[in-house]
Amino acid sequence: MSKYSSVRALAPAVALSLVLVGCADKAEEGPSSIDVNANDTACEVGSSETSTGSTTFKVVNNGTKTNEFYVMTSGGRVLGEVENIGPGASRTLVVEFQDAGDYTTLCKPGMVGEGISGTIKVTGESVNSAEGDAALTEAVENYTSYVRSQTENLQDVTAEFVDAVKAGDVDKAKELFPQVRTPYERIEPVAESFPNDLDPRIDLREADLAEGDEWTGFHTIEKDLWEGGKITGQTKKNADQLSQDIKELVDGINSDDFQLNPVQIATGAQGLLDEIATSKITGEEDIFSHTDLYDFQANLEGSRAAIASLEKPLEERKPGMLKEINSRFDAVQDELNKHREGDGFVSYDTVSDSERKALSTALDHLTEEVSKVPSVISE
């Protein structure tokens, strides 16, 4: 889920309605493909029912605002999302429903606010696409290990960052800020999948605050360090809260209940590229520190790790696809490398519009290919 989304998105939006159409004569097993017509005031989902297994949502934005579409459990855990759907654009989201039950669909016109939510009923026996498939099982195991290694790194560097903040060491905290965000940005779709506003608590931007929101996380500390230039008592409280929220994430990922499926890994790889397109390219993410290129690099690395974990099933299903994807990853990395400075990157506010356009173009070519992976994996 986008970092500025929250559990309040599950509440029906006032003055907006979810329209569920075309489900009366649905086959018993449910459609494997559902059309979604999103616009500025409605979210028309082509069926109110589907069956367990993979379902493809074909989302078209017929509104004037950039939109997002999510599928979540009734408890708020994100199963899949597509962001940055521009006016007139279409996107595809593949979701694997492993268990029967009621799930939530959500469109978010303008990518802010409560959004337009509704319910889709899933019927059928429990399924797991990785079960009985050695390549998919290995992919899930490998990516789960990667995610857990990143959370260990995240917890370690968070402790160092929080110690610097609580010691009042502005320079040290500034140095550590892009480093502490790196492991988080590599696995952000996983963090976004947890309910209880966990990702917004950690990564909400000031521009996305809604009335009544409490602002916590990385970016409130970032603002104090760069705009205020000092560490206050509130900054230290926010650092303590960040430490607690990161611990909640780490504990959740390391719990026995934590599970991923191959489709989630594939859609997560796409989601990380969407993160770059939505907020990193524009410079809206780290608006005070201008350390966006570090986040860009981390998102790219995380997406590549997700795709790499799917190497065997991709080669089995579509030989040559991985080679093409990797060449496009290399092209984006080549553009990023032009902005390196020492062990890091230049301040993003020094990157020209033409240079940002070159990054964006390379990213678009990569996203075009990675967006095909969920459908291939779900075959």
Coordinates of C-alpha atoms in Angstrom, one line a residue:
M1 CA 0.0 0.0 0.0
S2 CA 1.2 3.5 -0.7
K3 CA 2.9 5.0 2.3
Y4 CA 0.3 7.6 2.7
S5 CA -2.6 5.1 2.9
S6 CA -4.0 4.0 6.2
V7 CA -6.5 1.6 7.7
R8 CA -9.0 4.4 7.6
A9 CA -9.1 3.6 3.8
L10 CA -11.2 0.6 4.7
A11 CA -14.1 2.8 5.8
P12 CA -16.6 3.7 3.0
A13 CA -15.9 7.1 1.6
V14 CA -18.5 9.7 2.3
A15 CA -20.4 10.8 -0.8
L16 CA -18.6 8.2 -2.9
S17 CA -19.9 4.8 -3.8
L18 CA -18.5 1.4 -4.8
V19 CA -20.4 -0.1 -7.7
L20 CA -20.3 -3.9 -8.1
V21 CA -21.7 -5.0 -11.4
G22 CA -22.0 -8.1 -13.6
C23 CA -22.0 -10.8 -11.0
A24 CA -25.5 -12.4 -11.3
D25 CA -24.6 -15.1 -13.8
K26 CA -21.1 -15.8 -12.7
A27 CA -19.9 -19.3 -13.1
E28 CA -19.6 -21.3 -9.9
E29 CA -15.8 -21.1 -9.8
G30 CA -15.8 -17.3 -10.4
P31 CA -14.0 -15.3 -13.0
S32 CA -10.2 -15.4 -13.4
S33 CA -10.3 -11.9 -14.8
I34 CA -12.3 -8.9 -13.5
D35 CA -12.5 -5.4 -15.1
V36 CA -12.2 -2.4 -12.8
N37 CA -13.5 1.0 -14.0
A38 CA -11.9 3.6 -11.8
N39 CA -12.7 7.3 -12.0
D40 CA -12.8 10.4 -9.7
T41 CA -16.0 9.4 -7.9
A42 CA -16.5 5.7 -8.3
C43 CA -14.8 2.3 -8.4
E44 CA -16.7 -0.1 -10.6
V45 CA -15.6 -3.6 -10.0
G46 CA -16.8 -6.1 -12.6
S47 CA -17.8 -8.8 -10.2
S48 CA -18.6 -9.1 -6.5
E49 CA -17.4 -12.7 -6.4
T50 CA -14.4 -14.7 -7.5
S51 CA -12.8 -18.0 -6.5
T52 CA -9.6 -19.0 -4.7
G53 CA -6.5 -19.0 -6.8
S54 CA -5.3 -16.3 -9.1
T55 CA -7.6 -13.5 -10.2
T56 CA -6.5 -10.7 -12.6
F57 CA -7.9 -7.3 -12.1
K58 CA -7.8 -5.2 -15.2
V59 CA -7.9 -1.6 -14.0
V60 CA -8.8 1.3 -16.3
N61 CA -8.7 4.9 -15.0
N62 CA -11.4 6.8 -16.8
G63 CA -11.1 9.8 -14.4
T64 CA -9.1 13.0 -14.4
K65 CA -6.9 12.2 -11.4
T66 CA -4.1 9.7 -11.0
N67 CA -5.5 6.6 -9.2
E68 CA -4.5 3.5 -7.3
F69 CA -6.2 0.2 -6.8
Y70 CA -5.7 -2.2 -3.9
V71 CA -7.0 -5.6 -2.8
M72 CA -6.8 -6.3 0.9
T73 CA -8.0 -8.8 3.5
S74 CA -10.9 -7.7 5.7
G75 CA -8.3 -7.0 8.4
G76 CA -6.4 -4.5 6.2
R77 CA -3.5 -6.6 5.0
V78 CA -2.6 -5.7 1.4
L79 CA -2.6 -8.7 -1.0
G80 CA -1.8 -6.6 -4.1
E81 CA -1.7 -3.0 -5.4
V82 CA -1.1 -0.9 -8.4
E83 CA -0.3 2.7 -8.1
N84 CA 0.3 5.7 -10.3
I85 CA -2.5 4.9 -12.8
G86 CA -2.7 8.1 -14.8
P87 CA -5.9 9.4 -16.5
G88 CA -6.7 7.2 -19.5
A89 CA -4.2 4.6 -18.4
S90 CA -4.7 0.9 -17.6
R91 CA -2.9 -1.4 -15.3
T92 CA -3.2 -5.1 -14.4
L93 CA -3.0 -6.5 -10.9
V94 CA -2.8 -10.3 -10.3
V95 CA -3.9 -11.4 -6.8
E96 CA -3.7 -14.9 -5.4
F97 CA -6.6 -15.6 -3.1
Q98 CA -5.4 -18.6 -1.0
D99 CA -8.5 -18.8 1.3
A100 CA -12.2 -18.2 0.9
G101 CA -13.7 -15.1 2.6
D102 CA -14.6 -11.5 2.2
Y103 CA -11.9 -9.2 0.8
T104 CA -11.7 -5.4 0.3
T105 CA -11.2 -3.6 -2.9
L106 CA -10.2 0.0 -2.9
C107 CA -9.7 2.8 -5.5
K108 CA -7.9 6.0 -4.4
P109 CA -8.5 8.9 -6.8
G110 CA -5.7 11.4 -6.5
M111 CA -3.8 8.8 -4.4
V112 CA -4.9 10.5 -1.2
G113 CA -7.9 10.4 1.2
E114 CA -10.0 7.6 2.3
G115 CA -10.7 6.2 -1.1
I116 CA -13.6 4.2 -2.4
S117 CA -13.9 0.7 -0.9
G118 CA -16.1 -2.3 -1.4
T119 CA -16.2 -6.0 -0.8
I120 CA -15.5 -9.0 -3.0
K121 CA -16.5 -12.5 -1.9
V122 CA -14.0 -15.4 -2.5
T123 CA -15.3 -18.9 -2.5
G124 CA -13.6 -22.3 -3.0
E125 CA -11.1 -24.6 -1.3
S126 CA -7.8 -23.2 0.1
V127 CA -5.0 -23.1 -2.5
N128 CA -1.3 -22.4 -2.6
S129 CA 0.3 -22.0 -6.0
A130 CA 3.8 -22.9 -4.6
E131 CA 2.6 -26.2 -3.2
G132 CA 3.8 -29.1 -5.3
D133 CA 5.9 -26.8 -7.5
A134 CA 9.6 -27.0 -6.5
A135 CA 10.7 -23.9 -8.4
L136 CA 8.0 -21.7 -6.8
T137 CA 8.6 -23.2 -3.4
E138 CA 12.3 -22.4 -3.7
A139 CA 11.5 -18.9 -4.9
V140 CA 9.3 -18.2 -1.8
E141 CA 11.9 -19.6 0.5
N142 CA 14.7 -17.5 -1.1
Y143 CA 12.8 -14.3 -1.1
T144 CA 11.6 -14.8 2.5
S145 CA 15.2 -15.2 3.5
Y146 CA 16.1 -12.0 1.7
V147 CA 13.3 -10.1 3.4
R148 CA 14.3 -11.3 6.8
S149 CA 18.0 -10.4 6.2
Q150 CA 16.9 -6.9 5.2
T151 CA 14.9 -6.5 8.4
E152 CA 17.8 -7.6 10.5
N153 CA 19.9 -4.9 8.8
L154 CA 17.1 -2.4 9.2
Q155 CA 16.8 -3.0 13.0
D156 CA 20.6 -2.7 13.4
V157 CA 21.0 0.6 11.5
T158 CA 17.7 2.0 13.1
A159 CA 19.3 1.5 16.5
E160 CA 22.3 3.4 15.4
F161 CA 20.2 6.2 13.9
V162 CA 18.0 6.5 17.0
D163 CA 21.1 6.6 19.2
A164 CA 22.4 9.6 17.2
V165 CA 19.1 11.4 17.4
K166 CA 18.8 10.9 21.1
A167 CA 22.4 12.0 21.6
G168 CA 21.5 15.3 19.8
D169 CA 24.1 14.6 17.1
V170 CA 22.6 16.2 14.0
D171 CA 25.5 15.6 11.7
K172 CA 25.6 11.9 12.5
A173 CA 21.9 11.5 12.2
K174 CA 22.0 13.2 8.8
E175 CA 24.7 10.8 7.7
L176 CA 22.7 7.8 8.8
F177 CA 19.3 8.9 7.4
P178 CA 19.7 7.6 3.8
Q179 CA 21.4 4.4 5.2
V180 CA 18.6 3.6 7.6
R181 CA 16.0 4.0 4.9
T182 CA 17.8 1.7 2.4
P183 CA 16.8 -1.7 3.8
Y184 CA 13.3 -0.5 4.4
E185 CA 12.9 0.8 0.8
R186 CA 14.2 -2.6 -0.5
I187 CA 11.2 -4.4 1.0
E188 CA 8.6 -1.7 1.3
P189 CA 5.8 -3.7 -0.4
V190 CA 6.1 -6.3 2.4
A191 CA 6.0 -3.5 5.0
E192 CA 2.9 -2.1 3.3
S193 CA 1.2 -5.4 3.5
F194 CA 0.9 -5.3 7.3
P195 CA -2.3 -3.8 8.8
N196 CA -2.7 -1.3 11.6
D197 CA -1.2 1.7 9.7
L198 CA 2.3 0.3 10.1
D199 CA 3.7 1.6 6.9
P200 CA 2.2 5.1 7.3
R201 CA 3.5 5.2 10.9
I202 CA 7.0 4.6 9.5
D203 CA 7.0 6.4 6.2
L204 CA 4.2 9.0 5.9
R205 CA 5.1 12.2 4.1
E206 CA 4.0 15.6 5.4
A207 CA 2.2 16.4 2.2
D208 CA 0.0 13.4 2.6
L209 CA -1.2 14.1 6.2
A210 CA -5.0 14.2 6.5
E211 CA -6.8 16.1 9.1
G212 CA -6.5 14.4 12.5
D213 CA -3.4 12.4 11.4
E214 CA -0.5 12.0 13.9
W215 CA 2.7 12.4 12.0
T216 CA 5.5 10.0 12.9
G217 CA 8.3 8.1 11.2
F218 CA 11.3 8.9 9.0
H219 CA 10.1 12.1 7.4
T220 CA 9.2 14.0 10.6
I221 CA 12.7 13.4 11.8
E222 CA 14.1 14.3 8.4
K223 CA 12.3 17.6 8.5
D224 CA 13.7 18.4 12.0
L225 CA 17.2 17.6 10.8
W226 CA 17.3 19.5 7.6
E227 CA 14.7 22.2 7.9
G228 CA 14.9 22.9 11.6
G229 CA 18.6 22.0 11.9
K230 CA 18.1 20.8 15.4
I231 CA 16.9 17.9 17.5
T232 CA 14.1 18.7 19.9
G233 CA 12.5 16.6 22.6
Q234 CA 9.7 15.8 20.1
T235 CA 12.3 14.6 17.6
K236 CA 13.6 12.2 20.2
K237 CA 10.1 10.9 21.0
N238 CA 9.6 10.4 17.3
A239 CA 12.8 8.4 17.1
D240 CA 11.7 6.2 20.0
Q241 CA 8.4 5.6 18.1
L242 CA 10.2 4.8 14.9
S243 CA 12.3 2.2 16.8
Q244 CA 9.1 0.6 18.2
D245 CA 7.4 0.6 14.8
I246 CA 10.4 -1.0 13.1
K247 CA 10.5 -3.6 15.9
E248 CA 6.8 -4.4 15.1
L249 CA 7.7 -4.9 11.5
V250 CA 10.7 -7.1 12.2
D251 CA 8.7 -9.2 14.7
G252 CA 5.9 -9.6 12.2
I253 CA 8.2 -10.7 9.4
N254 CA 10.1 -13.1 11.7
S255 CA 6.9 -14.7 13.1
D256 CA 5.7 -18.1 12.1
D257 CA 2.5 -16.6 10.7
F258 CA 4.4 -14.6 8.1
Q259 CA 3.9 -16.1 4.6
L260 CA 4.4 -14.9 1.0
N261 CA 3.2 -16.4 -2.2
P262 CA 4.9 -16.2 -5.7
V263 CA 2.4 -13.7 -7.0
Q264 CA 3.0 -11.4 -4.1
I265 CA 6.7 -11.5 -4.8
A266 CA 6.1 -10.6 -8.5
T267 CA 3.7 -7.8 -7.8
G268 CA 6.0 -6.5 -5.1
A269 CA 8.8 -6.2 -7.7
Q270 CA 6.5 -4.1 -9.8
G271 CA 5.3 -2.1 -6.8
L272 CA 8.9 -1.1 -6.0
L273 CA 9.3 0.3 -9.4
D274 CA 5.9 2.1 -9.0
E275 CA 7.3 3.7 -5.8
I276 CA 10.2 5.2 -7.9
A277 CA 7.8 6.5 -10.5
T278 CA 5.3 7.9 -8.0
S279 CA 7.5 9.8 -5.6
K280 CA 11.3 9.3 -6.2
I281 CA 11.5 10.7 -9.7
T282 CA 9.5 13.8 -8.8
G283 CA 11.6 14.5 -5.7
E284 CA 8.6 14.4 -3.4
E285 CA 9.8 11.6 -1.2
D286 CA 12.8 13.1 0.7
I287 CA 11.8 16.7 0.2
F288 CA 13.9 18.1 3.0
S289 CA 17.1 16.0 2.7
H290 CA 17.0 15.5 -1.1
T291 CA 18.4 12.0 -0.6
D292 CA 15.9 10.5 -3.0
L293 CA 18.5 8.8 -5.2
Y294 CA 19.4 6.5 -2.2
D295 CA 15.8 5.4 -2.0
F296 CA 15.7 5.0 -5.8
Q297 CA 18.7 2.7 -5.6
A298 CA 17.1 0.7 -2.8
N299 CA 13.8 0.3 -4.6
L300 CA 15.7 -0.9 -7.7
E301 CA 17.8 -3.4 -5.7
G302 CA 14.7 -4.7 -3.9
S303 CA 12.8 -5.2 -7.2
R304 CA 15.8 -7.0 -8.7
A305 CA 16.1 -9.3 -5.7
A306 CA 12.4 -10.2 -6.0
I307 CA 12.8 -11.0 -9.7
A308 CA 16.0 -12.9 -9.1
S309 CA 14.2 -15.2 -6.6
L310 CA 11.7 -16.1 -9.4
E311 CA 14.5 -17.0 -11.8
K312 CA 13.7 -20.7 -12.1
P313 CA 9.9 -20.4 -12.5
L314 CA 10.4 -17.6 -15.0
E315 CA 12.8 -19.6 -17.1
E316 CA 10.5 -22.6 -17.0
R317 CA 7.5 -20.6 -18.1
K318 CA 9.0 -18.0 -20.5
P319 CA 12.6 -18.7 -21.5
G320 CA 14.5 -15.5 -22.2
M321 CA 12.3 -13.2 -20.2
L322 CA 14.7 -12.9 -17.3
K323 CA 17.6 -12.0 -19.6
E324 CA 15.5 -9.1 -21.1
I325 CA 14.4 -7.9 -17.7
N326 CA 18.0 -7.9 -16.4
S327 CA 19.2 -5.9 -19.3
R328 CA 16.5 -3.3 -18.5
F329 CA 17.6 -3.3 -14.8
D330 CA 21.1 -2.7 -16.1
A331 CA 20.0 0.3 -18.2
V332 CA 18.3 1.9 -15.2
Q333 CA 21.4 1.3 -13.0
D334 CA 23.6 2.9 -15.7
E335 CA 21.5 6.0 -15.5
L336 CA 21.6 6.0 -11.7
N337 CA 25.4 5.6 -11.7
K338 CA 25.8 8.9 -13.5
H339 CA 24.8 10.6 -10.2
R340 CA 27.1 8.8 -7.8
E341 CA 29.2 10.8 -5.5
G342 CA 31.7 8.9 -3.4
D343 CA 29.9 6.0 -1.7
G344 CA 26.5 7.6 -2.2
F345 CA 24.7 10.0 -4.5
V346 CA 24.5 13.7 -5.3
S347 CA 21.7 15.7 -3.8
Y348 CA 18.6 15.2 -5.9
D349 CA 17.8 18.9 -6.2
T350 CA 21.0 19.1 -8.3
V351 CA 19.7 16.6 -10.9
S352 CA 18.4 18.5 -13.9
D353 CA 15.0 17.9 -15.6
S354 CA 16.6 16.3 -18.6
E355 CA 18.5 13.9 -16.3
R356 CA 15.3 13.0 -14.4
K357 CA 13.6 12.4 -17.8
A358 CA 16.4 10.0 -18.7
L359 CA 16.0 8.1 -15.4
S360 CA 12.2 8.0 -15.9
T361 CA 12.4 6.7 -19.5
A362 CA 14.8 3.9 -18.5
L363 CA 12.5 3.1 -15.6
D364 CA 9.4 3.0 -17.9
H365 CA 11.1 0.5 -20.1
L366 CA 11.9 -1.7 -17.1
T367 CA 8.5 -1.5 -15.6
E368 CA 6.9 -2.5 -18.9
E369 CA 8.7 -5.8 -18.8
V370 CA 8.4 -6.4 -15.0
S371 CA 4.7 -5.8 -15.1
K372 CA 4.3 -9.0 -17.2
V373 CA 5.9 -11.2 -14.5
P374 CA 2.8 -11.6 -12.2
S375 CA 0.7 -13.1 -15.1
V376 CA 3.6 -15.4 -16.1
I377 CA 4.1 -16.6 -12.6
S378 CA 0.4 -17.2 -12.0
E379 CA 0.1 -19.4 -15.2

